[in-house]
Tab-separated table of C-alpha atoms in Angstrom:
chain	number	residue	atom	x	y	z
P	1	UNK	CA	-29.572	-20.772	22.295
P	2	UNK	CA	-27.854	-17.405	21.875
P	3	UNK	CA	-31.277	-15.821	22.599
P	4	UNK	CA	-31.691	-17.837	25.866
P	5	UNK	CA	-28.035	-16.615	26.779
P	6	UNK	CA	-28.603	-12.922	25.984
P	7	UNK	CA	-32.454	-12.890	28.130
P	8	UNK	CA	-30.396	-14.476	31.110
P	9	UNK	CA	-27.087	-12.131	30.868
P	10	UNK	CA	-30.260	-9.608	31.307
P	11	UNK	CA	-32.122	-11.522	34.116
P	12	UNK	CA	-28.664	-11.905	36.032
P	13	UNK	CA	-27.808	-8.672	35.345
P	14	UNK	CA	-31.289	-7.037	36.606
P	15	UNK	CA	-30.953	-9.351	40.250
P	16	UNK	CA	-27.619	-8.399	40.776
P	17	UNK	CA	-29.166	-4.527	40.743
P	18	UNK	CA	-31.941	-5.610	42.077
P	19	UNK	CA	-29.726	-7.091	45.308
P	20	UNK	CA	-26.858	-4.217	45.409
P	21	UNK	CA	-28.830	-1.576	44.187
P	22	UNK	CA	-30.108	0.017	47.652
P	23	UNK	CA	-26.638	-0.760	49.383
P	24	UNK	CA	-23.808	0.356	47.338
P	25	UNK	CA	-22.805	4.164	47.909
P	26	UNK	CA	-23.764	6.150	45.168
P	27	UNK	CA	-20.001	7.583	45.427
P	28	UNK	CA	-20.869	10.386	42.708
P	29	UNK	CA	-18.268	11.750	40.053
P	30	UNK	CA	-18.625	14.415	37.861
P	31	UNK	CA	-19.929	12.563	34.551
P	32	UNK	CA	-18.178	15.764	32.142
P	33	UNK	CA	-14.327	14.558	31.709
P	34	UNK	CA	-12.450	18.011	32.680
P	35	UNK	CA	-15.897	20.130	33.575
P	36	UNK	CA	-15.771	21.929	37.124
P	37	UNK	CA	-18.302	24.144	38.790
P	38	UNK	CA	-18.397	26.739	36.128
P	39	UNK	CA	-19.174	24.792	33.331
P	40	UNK	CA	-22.957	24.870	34.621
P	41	UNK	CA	-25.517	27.166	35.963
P	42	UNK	CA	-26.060	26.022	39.582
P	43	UNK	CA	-29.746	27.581	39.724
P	44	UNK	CA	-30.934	26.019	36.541
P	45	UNK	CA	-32.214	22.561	38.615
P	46	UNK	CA	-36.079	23.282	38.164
P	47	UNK	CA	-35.894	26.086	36.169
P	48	UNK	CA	-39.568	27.673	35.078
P	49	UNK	CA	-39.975	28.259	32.392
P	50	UNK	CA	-38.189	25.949	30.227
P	51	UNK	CA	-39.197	25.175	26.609
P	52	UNK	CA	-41.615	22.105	25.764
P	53	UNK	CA	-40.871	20.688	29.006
P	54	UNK	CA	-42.029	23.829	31.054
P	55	UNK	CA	-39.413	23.193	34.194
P	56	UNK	CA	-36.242	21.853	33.357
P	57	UNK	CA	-35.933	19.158	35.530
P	58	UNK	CA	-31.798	18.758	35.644
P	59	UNK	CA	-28.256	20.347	34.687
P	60	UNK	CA	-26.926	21.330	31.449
P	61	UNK	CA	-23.226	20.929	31.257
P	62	UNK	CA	-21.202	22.723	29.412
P	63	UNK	CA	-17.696	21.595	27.246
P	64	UNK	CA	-16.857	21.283	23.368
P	65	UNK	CA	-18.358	19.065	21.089
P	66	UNK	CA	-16.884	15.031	21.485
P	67	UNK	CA	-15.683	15.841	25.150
P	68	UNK	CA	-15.942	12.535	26.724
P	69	UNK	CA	-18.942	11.509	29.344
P	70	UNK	CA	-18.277	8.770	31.524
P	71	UNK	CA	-21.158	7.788	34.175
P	72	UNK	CA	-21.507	9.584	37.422
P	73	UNK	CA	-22.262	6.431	39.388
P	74	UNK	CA	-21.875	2.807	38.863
P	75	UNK	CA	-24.695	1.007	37.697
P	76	UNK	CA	-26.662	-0.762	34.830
P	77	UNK	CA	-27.240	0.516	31.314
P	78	UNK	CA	-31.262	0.496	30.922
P	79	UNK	CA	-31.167	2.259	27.522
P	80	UNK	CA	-29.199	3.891	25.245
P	81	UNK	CA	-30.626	4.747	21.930
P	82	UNK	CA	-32.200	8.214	20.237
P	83	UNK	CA	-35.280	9.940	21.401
P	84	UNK	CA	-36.771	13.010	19.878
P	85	UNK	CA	-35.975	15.564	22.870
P	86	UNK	CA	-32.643	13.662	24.151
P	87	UNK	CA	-31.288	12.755	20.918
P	88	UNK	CA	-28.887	10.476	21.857
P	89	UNK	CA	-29.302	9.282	25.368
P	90	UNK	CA	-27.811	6.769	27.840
P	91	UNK	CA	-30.109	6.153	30.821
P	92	UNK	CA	-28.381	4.266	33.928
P	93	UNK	CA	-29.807	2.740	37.108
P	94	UNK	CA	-27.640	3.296	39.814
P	95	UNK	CA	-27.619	3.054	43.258
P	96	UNK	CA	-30.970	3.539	45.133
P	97	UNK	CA	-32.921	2.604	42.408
P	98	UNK	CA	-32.162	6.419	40.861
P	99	UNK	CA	-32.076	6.715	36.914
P	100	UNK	CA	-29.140	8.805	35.916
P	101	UNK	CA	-29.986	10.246	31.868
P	102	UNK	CA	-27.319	11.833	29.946
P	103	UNK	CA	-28.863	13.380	26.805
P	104	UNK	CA	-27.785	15.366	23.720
P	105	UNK	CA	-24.338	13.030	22.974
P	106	UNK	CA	-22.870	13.556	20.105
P	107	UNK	CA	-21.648	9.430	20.199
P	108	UNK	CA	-23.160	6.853	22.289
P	109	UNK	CA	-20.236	4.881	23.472
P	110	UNK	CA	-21.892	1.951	25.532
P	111	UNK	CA	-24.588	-1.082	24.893
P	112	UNK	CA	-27.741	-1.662	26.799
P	113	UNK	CA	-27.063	-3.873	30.082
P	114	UNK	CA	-23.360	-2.902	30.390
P	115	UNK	CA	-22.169	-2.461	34.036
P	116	UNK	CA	-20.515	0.784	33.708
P	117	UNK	CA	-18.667	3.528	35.917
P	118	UNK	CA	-16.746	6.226	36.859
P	119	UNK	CA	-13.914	4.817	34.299
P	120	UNK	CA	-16.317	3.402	31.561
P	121	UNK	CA	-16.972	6.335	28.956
P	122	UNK	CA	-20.414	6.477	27.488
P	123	UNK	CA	-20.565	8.769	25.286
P	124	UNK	CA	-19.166	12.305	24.104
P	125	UNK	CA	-21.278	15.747	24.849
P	126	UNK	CA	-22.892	16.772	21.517
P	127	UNK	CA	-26.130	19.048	19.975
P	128	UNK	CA	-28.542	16.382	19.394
P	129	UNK	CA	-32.569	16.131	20.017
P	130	UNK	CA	-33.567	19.584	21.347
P	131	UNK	CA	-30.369	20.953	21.922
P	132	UNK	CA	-29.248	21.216	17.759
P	133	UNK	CA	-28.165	24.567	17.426
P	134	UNK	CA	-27.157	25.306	20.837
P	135	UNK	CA	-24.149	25.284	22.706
P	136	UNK	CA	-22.505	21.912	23.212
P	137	UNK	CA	-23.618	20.381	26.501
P	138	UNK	CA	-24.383	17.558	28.704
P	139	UNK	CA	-28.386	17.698	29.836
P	140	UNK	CA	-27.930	15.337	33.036
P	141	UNK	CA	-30.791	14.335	35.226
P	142	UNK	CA	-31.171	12.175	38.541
P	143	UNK	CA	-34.672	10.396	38.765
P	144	UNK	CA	-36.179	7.572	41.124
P	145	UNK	CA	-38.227	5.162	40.677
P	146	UNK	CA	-39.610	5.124	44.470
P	147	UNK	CA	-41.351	8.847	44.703
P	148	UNK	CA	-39.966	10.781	47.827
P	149	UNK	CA	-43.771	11.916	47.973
P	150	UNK	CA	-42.394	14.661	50.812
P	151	UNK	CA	-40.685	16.565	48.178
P	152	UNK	CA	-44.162	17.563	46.375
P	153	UNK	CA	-44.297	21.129	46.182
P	154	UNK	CA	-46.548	24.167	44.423
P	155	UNK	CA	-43.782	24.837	42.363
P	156	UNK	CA	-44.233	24.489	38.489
P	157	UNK	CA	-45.233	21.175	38.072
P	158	UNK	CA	-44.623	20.407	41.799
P	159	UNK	CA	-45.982	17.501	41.792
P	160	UNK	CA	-43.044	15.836	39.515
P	161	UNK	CA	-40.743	16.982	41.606
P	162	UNK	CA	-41.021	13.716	44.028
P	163	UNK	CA	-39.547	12.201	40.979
P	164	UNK	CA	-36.639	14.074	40.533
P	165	UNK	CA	-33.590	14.833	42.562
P	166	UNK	CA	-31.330	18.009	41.776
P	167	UNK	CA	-28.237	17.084	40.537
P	168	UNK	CA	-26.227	20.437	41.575
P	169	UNK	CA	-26.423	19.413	45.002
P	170	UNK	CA	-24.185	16.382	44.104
P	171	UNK	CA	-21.916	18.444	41.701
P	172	UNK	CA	-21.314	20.993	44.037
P	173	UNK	CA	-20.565	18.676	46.935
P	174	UNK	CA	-17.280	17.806	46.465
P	175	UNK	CA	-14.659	19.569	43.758
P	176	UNK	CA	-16.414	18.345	40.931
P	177	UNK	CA	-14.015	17.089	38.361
P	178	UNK	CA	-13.048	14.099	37.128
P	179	UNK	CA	-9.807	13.872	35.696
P	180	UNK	CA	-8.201	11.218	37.699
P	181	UNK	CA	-8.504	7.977	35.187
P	182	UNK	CA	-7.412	6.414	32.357
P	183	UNK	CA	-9.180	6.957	28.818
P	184	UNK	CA	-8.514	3.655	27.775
P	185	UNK	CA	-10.896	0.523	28.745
């Protein structure tokens, strides 16, 4: 029974995105609790070149080790969990069917198909995956999963850009911190 309960929390969970997920406003906050516009580099959205993964294909964050993350949007947790580049990673689905990752955390602080948002911390910025050895930061990346086929370009790897969207543009939109909440639930 438990299992039955658990697949449907998941089903439910997945419709209710599914439904709401192309017409609630993606009302972004900054997901680094205290960062502002110079805690990143605001030309480093497609970045050539960039390591094993030859463009870097977000933003890296900047604050000290166990600084809390909470999640720039509201949405669904798809994943959390380790991968070898990421380290520890949170993925998202948010609004218009865009995937918002958060990699490198020091502490995962959520479960897979949690609603979270701009209150809900996730995790904590960290060194993990690639990034051990480097500077504490937040890598944070905006993908979709419908291709905006118009944004193909020559660029470095141009043709994954349609998959991407830069996340400075949404950072530098509004003054972007987020300070305003409670640390608590």
């Amino acid at each position: 029974m438990k299992k039955i309960s658990r697949t449907k929390k998941m089903l439910f969970s997945i419709l209710i995105v599914t439904i709401i997920g192309l017409t609630i406003p993606e009302n972004f906050k900054m997901p680094v609790v205290g960062a502002t516009t110079g805690s990143y580099n605001k030309e480093s959205f497609w970045y050539y070149p960039w390591g094993k993964s030859v463009t870097h294909k977000g933003v890296d964050i900047f604050a000290k080790t166990g600084t809390p993350i909470v999640s720039a949007t509201s949405g669904l947790v798809v994943y959390c969990g380790k991968i070898n580049r990421g380290g520890n990673v949170v993925m998202v689905l948010g609004p218009k069917w865009r995937i918002h990752y958060y990699a490198h955390l020091d502490e995962i602080k959520t479960s897979n198909f949690s609603f979270v948002g701009h209150t809900d911390i996730i995790g904590t910025v960290g060194t993990t995956g690639n990034a051990k050895g480097k500077t504490p930061h937040l890598h944070y990346s905006i993908s979709t999963l419908i291709p905006y086929v118009w944004r193909i370009d020559t660029d470095h790897q141009g043709w994954k850009k349609m998959l991407y969207l830069n996340p400075i543009d949404r950072l530098n939109k509004k003054p972007a911190t987020n300070k305003g909440f409670a640390l608590g639930g």
